[in-house]
Coordinates of C-alpha atoms and ligand atoms in Angstrom, one line a residue:
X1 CA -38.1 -39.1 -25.8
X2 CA -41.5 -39.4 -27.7
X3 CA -41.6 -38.6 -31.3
X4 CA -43.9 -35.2 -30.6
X5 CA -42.4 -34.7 -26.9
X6 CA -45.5 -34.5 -24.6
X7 CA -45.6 -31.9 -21.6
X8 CA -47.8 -32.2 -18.0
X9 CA -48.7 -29.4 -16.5
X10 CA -49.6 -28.7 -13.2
X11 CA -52.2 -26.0 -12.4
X12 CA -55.1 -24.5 -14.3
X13 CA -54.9 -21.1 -13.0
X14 CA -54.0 -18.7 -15.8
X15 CA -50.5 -19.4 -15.5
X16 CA -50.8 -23.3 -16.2
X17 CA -53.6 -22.2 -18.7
X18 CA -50.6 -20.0 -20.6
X19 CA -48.3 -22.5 -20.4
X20 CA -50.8 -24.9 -22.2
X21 CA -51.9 -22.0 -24.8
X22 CA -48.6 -21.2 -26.0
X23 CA -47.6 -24.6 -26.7
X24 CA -50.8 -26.3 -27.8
X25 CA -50.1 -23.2 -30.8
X26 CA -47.3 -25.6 -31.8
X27 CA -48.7 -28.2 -31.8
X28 CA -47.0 -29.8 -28.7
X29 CA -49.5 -32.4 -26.8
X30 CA -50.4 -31.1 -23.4
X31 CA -52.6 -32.5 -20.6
X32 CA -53.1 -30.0 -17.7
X33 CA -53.6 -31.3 -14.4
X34 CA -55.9 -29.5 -12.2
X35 CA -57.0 -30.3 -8.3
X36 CA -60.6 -28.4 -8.7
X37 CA -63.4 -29.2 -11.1
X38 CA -62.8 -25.5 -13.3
X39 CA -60.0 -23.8 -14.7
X40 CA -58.5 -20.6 -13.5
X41 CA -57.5 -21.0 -10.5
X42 CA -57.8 -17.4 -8.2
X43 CA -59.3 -15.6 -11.7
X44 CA -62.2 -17.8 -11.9
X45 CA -66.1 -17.5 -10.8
X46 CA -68.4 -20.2 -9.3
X47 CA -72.2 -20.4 -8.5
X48 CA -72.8 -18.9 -4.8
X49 CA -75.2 -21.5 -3.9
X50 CA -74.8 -24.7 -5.8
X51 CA -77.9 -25.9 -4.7
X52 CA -79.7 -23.1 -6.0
X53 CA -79.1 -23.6 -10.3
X54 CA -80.8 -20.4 -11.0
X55 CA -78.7 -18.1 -8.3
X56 CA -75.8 -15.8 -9.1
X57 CA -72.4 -16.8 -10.9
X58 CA -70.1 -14.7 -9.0
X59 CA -66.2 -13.8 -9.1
X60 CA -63.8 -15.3 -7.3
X61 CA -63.4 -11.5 -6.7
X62 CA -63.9 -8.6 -9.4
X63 CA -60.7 -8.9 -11.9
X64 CA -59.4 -6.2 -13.8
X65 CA -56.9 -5.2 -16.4
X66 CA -55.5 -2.5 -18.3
X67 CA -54.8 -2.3 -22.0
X68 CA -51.2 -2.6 -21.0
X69 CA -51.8 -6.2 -19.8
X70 CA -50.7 -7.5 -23.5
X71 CA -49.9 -11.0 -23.3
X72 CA -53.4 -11.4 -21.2
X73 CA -55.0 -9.9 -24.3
X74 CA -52.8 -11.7 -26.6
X75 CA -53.9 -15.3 -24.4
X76 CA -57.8 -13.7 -24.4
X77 CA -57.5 -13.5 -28.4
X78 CA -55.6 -17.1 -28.6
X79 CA -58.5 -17.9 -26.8
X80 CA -61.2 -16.3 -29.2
X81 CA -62.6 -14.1 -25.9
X82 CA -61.0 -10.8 -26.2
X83 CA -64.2 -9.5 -27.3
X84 CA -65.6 -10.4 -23.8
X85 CA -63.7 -7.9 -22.0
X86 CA -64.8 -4.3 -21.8
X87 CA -62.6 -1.3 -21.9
X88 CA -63.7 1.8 -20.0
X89 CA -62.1 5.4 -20.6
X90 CA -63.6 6.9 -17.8
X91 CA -62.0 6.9 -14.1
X92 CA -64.4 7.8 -11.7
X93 CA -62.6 8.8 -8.3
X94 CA -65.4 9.5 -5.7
X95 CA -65.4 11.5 -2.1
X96 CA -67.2 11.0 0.7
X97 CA -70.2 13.0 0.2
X98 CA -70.6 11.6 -3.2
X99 CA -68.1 14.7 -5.3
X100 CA -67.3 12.5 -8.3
X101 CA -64.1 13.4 -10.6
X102 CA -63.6 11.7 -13.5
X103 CA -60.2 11.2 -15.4
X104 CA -60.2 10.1 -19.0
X105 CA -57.4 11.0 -21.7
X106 CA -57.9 13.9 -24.5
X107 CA -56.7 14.4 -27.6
X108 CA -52.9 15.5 -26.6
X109 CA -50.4 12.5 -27.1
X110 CA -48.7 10.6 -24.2
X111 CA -47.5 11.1 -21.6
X112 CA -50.1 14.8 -22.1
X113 CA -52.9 12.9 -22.4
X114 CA -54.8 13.4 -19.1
X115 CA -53.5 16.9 -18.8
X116 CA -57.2 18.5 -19.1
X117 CA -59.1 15.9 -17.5
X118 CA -56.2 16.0 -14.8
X119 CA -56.4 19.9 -14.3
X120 CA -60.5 19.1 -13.5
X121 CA -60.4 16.5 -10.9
X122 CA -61.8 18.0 -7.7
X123 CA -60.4 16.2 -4.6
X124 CA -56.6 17.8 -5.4
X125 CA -55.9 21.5 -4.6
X126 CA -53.3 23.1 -7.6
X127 CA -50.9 22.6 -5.5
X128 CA -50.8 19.0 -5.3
X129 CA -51.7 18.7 -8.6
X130 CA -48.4 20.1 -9.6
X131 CA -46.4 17.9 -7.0
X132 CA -48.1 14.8 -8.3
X133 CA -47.0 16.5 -12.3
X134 CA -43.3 16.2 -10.4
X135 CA -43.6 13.2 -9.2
X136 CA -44.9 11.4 -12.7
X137 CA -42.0 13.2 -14.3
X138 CA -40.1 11.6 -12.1
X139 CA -41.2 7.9 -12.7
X140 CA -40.3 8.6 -16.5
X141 CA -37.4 9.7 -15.5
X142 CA -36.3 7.0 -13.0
X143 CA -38.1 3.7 -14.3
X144 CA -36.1 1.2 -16.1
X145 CA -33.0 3.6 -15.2
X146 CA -32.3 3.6 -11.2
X147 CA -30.7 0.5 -10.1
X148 CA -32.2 0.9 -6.4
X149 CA -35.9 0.4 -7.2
X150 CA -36.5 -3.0 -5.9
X151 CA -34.9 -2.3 -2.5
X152 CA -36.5 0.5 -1.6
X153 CA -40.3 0.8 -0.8
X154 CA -42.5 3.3 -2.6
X155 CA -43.4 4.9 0.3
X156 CA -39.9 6.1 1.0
X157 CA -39.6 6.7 -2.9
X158 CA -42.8 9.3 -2.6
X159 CA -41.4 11.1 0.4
X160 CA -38.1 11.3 -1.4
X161 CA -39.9 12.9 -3.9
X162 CA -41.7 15.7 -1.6
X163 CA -45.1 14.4 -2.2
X164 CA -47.4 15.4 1.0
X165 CA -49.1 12.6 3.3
X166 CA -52.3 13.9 2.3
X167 CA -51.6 13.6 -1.5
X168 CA -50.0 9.9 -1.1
X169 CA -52.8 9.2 0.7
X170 CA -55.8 10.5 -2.1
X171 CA -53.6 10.2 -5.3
X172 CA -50.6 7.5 -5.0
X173 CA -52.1 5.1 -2.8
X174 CA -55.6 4.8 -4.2
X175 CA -54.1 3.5 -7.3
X176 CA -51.3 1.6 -6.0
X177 CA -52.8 -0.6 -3.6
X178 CA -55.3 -2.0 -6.1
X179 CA -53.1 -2.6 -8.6
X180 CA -50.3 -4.1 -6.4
X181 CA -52.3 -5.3 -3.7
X182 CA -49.5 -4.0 -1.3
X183 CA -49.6 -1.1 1.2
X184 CA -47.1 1.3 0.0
X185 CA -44.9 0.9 3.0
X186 CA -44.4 -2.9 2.1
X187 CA -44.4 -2.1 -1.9
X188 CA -41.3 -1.9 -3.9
X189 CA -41.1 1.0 -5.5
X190 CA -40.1 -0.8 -8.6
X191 CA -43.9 -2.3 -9.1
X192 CA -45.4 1.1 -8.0
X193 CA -42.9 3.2 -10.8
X194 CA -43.7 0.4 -13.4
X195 CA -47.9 0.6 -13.0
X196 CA -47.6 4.6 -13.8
X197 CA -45.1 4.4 -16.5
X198 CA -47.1 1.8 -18.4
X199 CA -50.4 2.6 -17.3
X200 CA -50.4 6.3 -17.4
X201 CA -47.6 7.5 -19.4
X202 CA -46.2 5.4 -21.7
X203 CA -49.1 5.0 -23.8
X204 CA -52.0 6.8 -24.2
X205 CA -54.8 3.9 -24.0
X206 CA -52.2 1.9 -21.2
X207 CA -54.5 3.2 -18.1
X208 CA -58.4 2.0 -19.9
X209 CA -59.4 -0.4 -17.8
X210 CA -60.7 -3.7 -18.8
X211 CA -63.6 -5.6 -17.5
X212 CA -64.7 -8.8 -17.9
X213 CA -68.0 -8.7 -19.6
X214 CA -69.3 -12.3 -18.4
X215 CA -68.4 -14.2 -15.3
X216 CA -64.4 -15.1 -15.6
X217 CA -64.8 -18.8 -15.7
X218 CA -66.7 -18.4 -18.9
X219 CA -64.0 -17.0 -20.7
X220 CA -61.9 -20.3 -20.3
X221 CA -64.8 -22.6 -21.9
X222 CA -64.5 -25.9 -23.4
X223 CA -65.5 -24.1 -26.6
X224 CA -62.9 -21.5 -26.4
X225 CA -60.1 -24.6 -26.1
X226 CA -61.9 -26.4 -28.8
X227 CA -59.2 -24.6 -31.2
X228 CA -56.9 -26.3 -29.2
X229 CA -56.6 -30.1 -30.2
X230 CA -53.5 -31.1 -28.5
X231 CA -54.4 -29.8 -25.3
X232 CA -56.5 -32.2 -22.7
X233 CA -57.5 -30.8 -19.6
X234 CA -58.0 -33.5 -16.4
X235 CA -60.0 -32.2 -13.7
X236 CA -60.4 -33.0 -9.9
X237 CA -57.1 -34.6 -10.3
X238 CA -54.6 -33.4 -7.7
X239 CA -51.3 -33.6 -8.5
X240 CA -49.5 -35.2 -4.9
X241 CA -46.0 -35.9 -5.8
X242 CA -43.9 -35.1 -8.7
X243 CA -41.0 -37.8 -8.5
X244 CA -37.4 -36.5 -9.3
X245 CA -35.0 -39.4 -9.7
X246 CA -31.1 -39.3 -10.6
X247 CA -31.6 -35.9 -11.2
X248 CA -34.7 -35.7 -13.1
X249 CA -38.8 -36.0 -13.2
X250 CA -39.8 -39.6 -14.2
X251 CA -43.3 -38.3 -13.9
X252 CA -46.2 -37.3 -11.2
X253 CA -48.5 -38.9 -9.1
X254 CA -52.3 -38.2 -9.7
X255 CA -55.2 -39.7 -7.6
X256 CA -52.3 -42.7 -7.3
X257 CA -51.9 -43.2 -10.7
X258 CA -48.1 -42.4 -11.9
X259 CA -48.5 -40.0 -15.2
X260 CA -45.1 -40.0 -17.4
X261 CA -44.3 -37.1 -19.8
X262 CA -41.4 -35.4 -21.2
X263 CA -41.5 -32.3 -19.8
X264 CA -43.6 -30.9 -16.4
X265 CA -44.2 -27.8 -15.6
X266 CA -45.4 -26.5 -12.2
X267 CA -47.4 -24.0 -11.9
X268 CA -49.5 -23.9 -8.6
X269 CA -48.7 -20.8 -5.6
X270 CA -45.2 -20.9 -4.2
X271 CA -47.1 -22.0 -0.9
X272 CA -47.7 -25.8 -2.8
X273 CA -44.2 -26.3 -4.6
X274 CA -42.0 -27.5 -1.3
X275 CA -44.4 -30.1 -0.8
X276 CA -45.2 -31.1 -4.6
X277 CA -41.7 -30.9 -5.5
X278 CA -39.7 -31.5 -2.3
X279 CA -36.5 -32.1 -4.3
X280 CA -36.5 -28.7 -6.3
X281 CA -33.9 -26.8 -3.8
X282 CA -35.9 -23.3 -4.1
X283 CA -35.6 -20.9 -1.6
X284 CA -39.2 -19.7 -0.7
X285 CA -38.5 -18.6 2.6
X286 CA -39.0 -14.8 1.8
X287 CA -42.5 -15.2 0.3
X288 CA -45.5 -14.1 2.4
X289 CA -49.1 -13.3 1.6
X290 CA -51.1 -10.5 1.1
X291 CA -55.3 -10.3 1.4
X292 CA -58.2 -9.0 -0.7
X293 CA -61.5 -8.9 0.8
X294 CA -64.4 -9.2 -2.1
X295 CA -68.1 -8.0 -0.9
X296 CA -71.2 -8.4 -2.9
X297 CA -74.2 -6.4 -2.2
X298 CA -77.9 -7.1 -3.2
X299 CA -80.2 -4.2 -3.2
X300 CA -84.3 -3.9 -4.3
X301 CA -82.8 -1.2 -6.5
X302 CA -80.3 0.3 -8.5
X303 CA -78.1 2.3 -6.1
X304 CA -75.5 3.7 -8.8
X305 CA -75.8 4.0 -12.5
X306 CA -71.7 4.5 -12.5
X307 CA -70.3 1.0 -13.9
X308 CA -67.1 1.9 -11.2
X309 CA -65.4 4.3 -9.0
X310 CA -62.7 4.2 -7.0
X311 CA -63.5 5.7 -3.3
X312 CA -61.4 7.8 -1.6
X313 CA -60.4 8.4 2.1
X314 CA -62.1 5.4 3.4
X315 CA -62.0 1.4 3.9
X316 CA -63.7 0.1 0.6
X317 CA -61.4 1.1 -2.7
X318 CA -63.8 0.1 -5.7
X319 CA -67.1 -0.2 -6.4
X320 CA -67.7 -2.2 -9.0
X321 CA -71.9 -2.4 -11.1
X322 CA -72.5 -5.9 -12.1
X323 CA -76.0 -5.6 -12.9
X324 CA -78.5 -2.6 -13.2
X325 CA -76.8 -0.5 -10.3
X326 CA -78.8 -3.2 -7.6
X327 CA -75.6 -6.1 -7.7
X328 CA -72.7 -4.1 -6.4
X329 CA -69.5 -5.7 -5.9
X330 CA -66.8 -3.7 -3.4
X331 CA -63.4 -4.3 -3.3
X332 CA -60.4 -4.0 -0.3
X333 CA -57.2 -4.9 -1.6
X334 CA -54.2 -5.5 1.4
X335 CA -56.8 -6.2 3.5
X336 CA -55.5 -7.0 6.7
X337 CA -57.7 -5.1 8.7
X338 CA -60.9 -6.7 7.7
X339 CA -59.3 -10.4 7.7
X340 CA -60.5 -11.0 11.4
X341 CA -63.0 -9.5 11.2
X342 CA -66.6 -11.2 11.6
X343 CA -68.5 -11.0 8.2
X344 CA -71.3 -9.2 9.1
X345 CA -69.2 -7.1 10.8
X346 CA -67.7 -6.4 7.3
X347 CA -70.8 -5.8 5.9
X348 CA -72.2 -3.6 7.9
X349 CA -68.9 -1.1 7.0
X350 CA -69.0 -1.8 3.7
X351 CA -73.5 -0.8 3.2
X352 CA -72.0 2.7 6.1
X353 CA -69.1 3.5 3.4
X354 CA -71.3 2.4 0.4
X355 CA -74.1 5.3 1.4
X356 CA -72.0 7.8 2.2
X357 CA -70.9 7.8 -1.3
X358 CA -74.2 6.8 -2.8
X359 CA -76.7 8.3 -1.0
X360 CA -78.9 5.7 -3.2
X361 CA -77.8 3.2 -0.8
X362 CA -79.8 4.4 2.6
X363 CA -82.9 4.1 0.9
X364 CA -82.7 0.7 -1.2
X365 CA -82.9 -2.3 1.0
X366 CA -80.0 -5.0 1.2
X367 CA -81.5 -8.1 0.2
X368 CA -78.4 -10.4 0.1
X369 CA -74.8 -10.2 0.7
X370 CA -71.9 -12.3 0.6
X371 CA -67.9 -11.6 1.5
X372 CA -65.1 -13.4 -0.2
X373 CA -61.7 -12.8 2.1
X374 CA -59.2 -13.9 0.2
X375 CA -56.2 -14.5 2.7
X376 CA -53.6 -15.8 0.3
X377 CA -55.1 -13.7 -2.8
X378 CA -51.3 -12.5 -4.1
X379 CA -47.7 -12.8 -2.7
X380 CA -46.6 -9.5 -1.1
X381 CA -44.3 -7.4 -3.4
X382 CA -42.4 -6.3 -0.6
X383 CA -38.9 -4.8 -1.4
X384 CA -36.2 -7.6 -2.2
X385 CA -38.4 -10.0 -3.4
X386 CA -37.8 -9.6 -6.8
X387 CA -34.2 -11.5 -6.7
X388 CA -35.6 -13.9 -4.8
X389 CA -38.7 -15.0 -7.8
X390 CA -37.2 -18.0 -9.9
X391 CA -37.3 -18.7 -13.2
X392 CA -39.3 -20.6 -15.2
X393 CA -35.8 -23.4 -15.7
X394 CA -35.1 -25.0 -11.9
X395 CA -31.9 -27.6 -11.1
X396 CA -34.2 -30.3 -12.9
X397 CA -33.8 -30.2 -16.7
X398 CA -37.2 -31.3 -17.6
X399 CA -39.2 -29.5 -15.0
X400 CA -40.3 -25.6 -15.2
X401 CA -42.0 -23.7 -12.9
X402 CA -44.6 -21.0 -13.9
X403 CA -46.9 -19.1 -11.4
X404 CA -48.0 -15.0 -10.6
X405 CA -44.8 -15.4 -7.8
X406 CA -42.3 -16.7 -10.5
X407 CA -39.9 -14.2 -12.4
X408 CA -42.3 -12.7 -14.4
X409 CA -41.7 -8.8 -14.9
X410 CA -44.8 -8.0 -13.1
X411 CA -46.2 -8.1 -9.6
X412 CA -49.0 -11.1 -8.8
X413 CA -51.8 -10.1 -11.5
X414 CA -53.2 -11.8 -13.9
X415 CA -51.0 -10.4 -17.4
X416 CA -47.6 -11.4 -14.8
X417 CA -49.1 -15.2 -14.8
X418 CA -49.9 -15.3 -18.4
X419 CA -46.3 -13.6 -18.7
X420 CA -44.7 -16.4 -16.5
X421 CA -47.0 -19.1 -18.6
X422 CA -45.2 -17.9 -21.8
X423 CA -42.1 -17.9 -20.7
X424 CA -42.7 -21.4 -19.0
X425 CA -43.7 -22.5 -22.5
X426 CA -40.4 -21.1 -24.3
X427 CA -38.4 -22.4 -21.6
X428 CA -39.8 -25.6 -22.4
X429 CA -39.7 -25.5 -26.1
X430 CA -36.1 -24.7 -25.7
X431 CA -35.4 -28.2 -23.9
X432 CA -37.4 -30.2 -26.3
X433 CA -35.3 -28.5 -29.2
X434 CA -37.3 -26.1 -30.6
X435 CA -36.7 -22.3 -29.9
X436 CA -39.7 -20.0 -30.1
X437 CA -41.4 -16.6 -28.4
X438 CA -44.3 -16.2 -27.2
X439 CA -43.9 -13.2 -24.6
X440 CA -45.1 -10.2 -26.5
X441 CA -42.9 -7.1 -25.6
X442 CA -44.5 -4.4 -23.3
X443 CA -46.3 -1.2 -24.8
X444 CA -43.4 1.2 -24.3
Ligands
LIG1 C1 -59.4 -11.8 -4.6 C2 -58.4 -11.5 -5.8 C3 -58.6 -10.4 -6.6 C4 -57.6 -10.3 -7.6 N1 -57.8 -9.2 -8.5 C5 -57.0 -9.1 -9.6 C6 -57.2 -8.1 -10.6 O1 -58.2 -7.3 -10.5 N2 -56.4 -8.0 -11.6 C7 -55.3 -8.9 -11.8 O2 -54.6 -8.8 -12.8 N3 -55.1 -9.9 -10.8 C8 -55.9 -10.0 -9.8 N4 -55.7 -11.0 -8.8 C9 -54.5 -11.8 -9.0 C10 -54.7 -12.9 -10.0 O3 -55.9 -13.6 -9.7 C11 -53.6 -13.9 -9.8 O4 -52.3 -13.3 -9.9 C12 -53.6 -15.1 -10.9 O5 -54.9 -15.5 -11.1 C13 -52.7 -16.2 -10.4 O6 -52.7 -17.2 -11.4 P1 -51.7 -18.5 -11.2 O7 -52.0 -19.4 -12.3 O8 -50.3 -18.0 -11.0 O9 -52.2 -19.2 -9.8 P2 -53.6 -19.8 -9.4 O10 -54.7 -19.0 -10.0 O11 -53.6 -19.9 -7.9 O12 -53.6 -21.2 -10.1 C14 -53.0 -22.3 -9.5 C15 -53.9 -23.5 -9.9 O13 -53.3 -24.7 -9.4 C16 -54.2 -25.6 -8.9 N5 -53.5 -26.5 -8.0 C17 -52.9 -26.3 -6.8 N6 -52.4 -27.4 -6.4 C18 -52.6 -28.3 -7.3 C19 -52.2 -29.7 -7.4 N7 -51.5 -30.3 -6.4 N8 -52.6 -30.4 -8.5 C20 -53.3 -29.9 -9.5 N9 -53.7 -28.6 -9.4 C21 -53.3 -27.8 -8.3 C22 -55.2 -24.7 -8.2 O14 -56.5 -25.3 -8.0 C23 -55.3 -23.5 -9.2 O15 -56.3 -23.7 -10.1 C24 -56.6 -11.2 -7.8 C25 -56.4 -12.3 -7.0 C26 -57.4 -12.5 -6.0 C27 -57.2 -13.7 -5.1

């Protein structure tokens, strides 16, 4: 081994972007191998006409977090980029016919903080109000303690807990299947039990959501990893074969070159690994995919003057402003019903949704649009899954794996890849003889 042990790895989606954070800190070389010409992988953003230089920069698909996501802050500030992210108090939850509620906390201490913003919102009778007050006692209750959580979805969870189709329907799943992207039928309950506890109770900033203030790529600049000396980034450079012989890596195959290091970690979607790594013996069998459908509006004016909403009872979940009210970008998450379906077919029922909820939208005129379908977007946190998420250590000593599907803590987001980065990194620290944290504990 090398005097200052070097480490490959493979993927610069946030996870491989983690990985090479965490231990370009200390001080360990690192080169990161990625098949595209940008870093981030799925949580990135691209010109959506590269022949046109002065056209929009736009999302893979709107990304969001929640001050609970704390190793993504913690790799935002490592980064020096925290400051691009936004944090909003206000939740706007819209009906058809364009009743807005808005839920923000007030000045009584977790898990009361919502309690008069909560006793205001408009699309839940008293009634259900006070089920969904059970049913959040319930998650504090149950999370962290019940044994059964992964096995069981959170659809059969809710019912168990007497909450009405109507309320599941206008309350637990328009906040689950964003966050999870998972229909609650198909959801462990664990994931949806774990997004309430430390979004909405635990803490009393957990739930503000975070928005990135300029297009994602940008907050993974070459100036932001100028800090980072030891850390070498090689683009357009597919990884095709990493070679395991007598029982360990003797190094990767890029473009046909052969690349040697002392430790590799992997960190591409679970759907890549058998062929990358055929000799890793992993078990992947139970991993499917879920969709997200991303659609961007253009109007000759400002439709909205909310900066986001979430929309009940229909297709579209989230609206989200990014700029002046006129660029509007709509959000399906477990999209399967829109995947086959034409995009201007797609369109056409996102601009009927879209004005029933800003009536704005009939009069302004849709100059451009553009639909991102995502078909792969996240694993599907289905129940059982959770045993079956390896690792960051495999059978090979010197290779790791990292990745949103890995054994992170979280479901497929963006803080459960940095997570799964961190831990790759300690994992790897650990082999090369040097023991060290990165993982920051979870608010609560
Ligand atoms: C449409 C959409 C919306 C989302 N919205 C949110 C959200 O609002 N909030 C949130 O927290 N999460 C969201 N997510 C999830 C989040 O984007 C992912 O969980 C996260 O970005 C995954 O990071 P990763 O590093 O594990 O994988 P990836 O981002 O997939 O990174 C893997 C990288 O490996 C590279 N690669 C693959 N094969 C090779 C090879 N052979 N050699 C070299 N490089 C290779 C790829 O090009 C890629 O850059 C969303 C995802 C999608 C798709």
């Amino acid at each position: 081994m090398s005097e200052n042990p070097s480490v490959a790895v493979i993927g610069g989606g946030l996870a491989g972007l983690a990985t090479a954070v965490a231990l370009g800190s200390a001080g360990r070389p690192v080169t990161v191998f990625e098949s595209r010409p940008f870093l981030g992988g799925r949580a990135t953003s691209y010109p959506l006409n590269t022949a046109d230089e002065a056209g929009p920069t736009i999302d893979n698909c709107q990304h969001v977090l929640l001050r609970c996501c704390t190793n993504l802050l913690d790799f935002y500030r490592r980064l020096g980029v925290a400051d691009r992210i936004h944090f909003y108090r206000d939740f706007y939850w819209i009906e058809p016919g364009g009743r807005t509620s808005v839920m923000r906390r007030g000045l009584l201490p977790a898990p009361l903080h919502f309690t008069e913003s909560f006793a205001k919102l408009r699309f839940l009778s008293l009634r259900d109000k006070m089920s969904v007050a059970s049913g959040l006692l319930s998650v504090k209750y149950e999370y962290g303690k019940r044994t059964d959580l992964d096995r069981i979805t959170m659809l059969d969870w809710l019912r168990e807990k007497g909450q009405t189709p109507a309320l599941i329907d206008r309350f637990w799943r328009q906040v689950l299947v964003s966050a999870i992207n998972e229909e609650l039928d198909r959801m462990a309950a664990i994931h949806g039990l774990q997004v309430f506890y430390l979004g909405f109770l635990a803490k009393a900033d957990g739930y503000e959501m975070g928005v990135p203030a300029v297009p994602l790529g940008e907050l993974y600049s070459e100036k932001a990893w100028s800090r980072y000396e030891d850390v070498r980034f090689r683009f357009r450079a597919p990884v095709q074969q990493v070679r395991i012989e007598n029982g360990s890596v003797s190094g990767i195959e890029v473009n046909g070159e052969r690349v040697v290091a002392d430790a590799y970690v992997l960190a591409v979607p679970f759907e890549r690994v058998a062929a990358l790594a055929p000799g890793i013996e992993l078990d992947l069998s139970s991993f499917t995919h879920s969709p997200i459908t991303g659609i961007h509006l253009w109007f000759d004016r400002p439709v909205t003057d909310l900066p986001h909403a979430t929309l009940l009872d229909r297709t579209i979940q989230w609206m989200f402003n990014k700029h002046e009210g006129r660029h509007i970008q709509l959000v399906v998450s477990a999209s399967r019903s829109l995947t086959d379906m034409p995009r201007a077919e797609v369109i056409e029922l996102a601009l009927n949704e879209l004005k029933e909820f800003f009536p704005k939208a009939a009069e302004a005129q849709l100059e451009r649009a553009h639909v991102v379908k995502e078909v792969r977007a996240t694993f599907s946190a289905g129940p059982g899954i959770e045993e079956k998420r390896p690792v960051s250590r495999t059978t090979i000593p010197n290779l790791f794996l990292a990745g949103d599907w890995t054994r992170s803590g979280w479901p497929a987001t963006m803080e459960g890849s940095v997570r799964s980065g961190y831990l790759a990194a300690e994992a790897v620290q650990e082999y090369l003889g040097q023991r060290q944290h990165f993982l920051l504990p979870e608010i609560a």
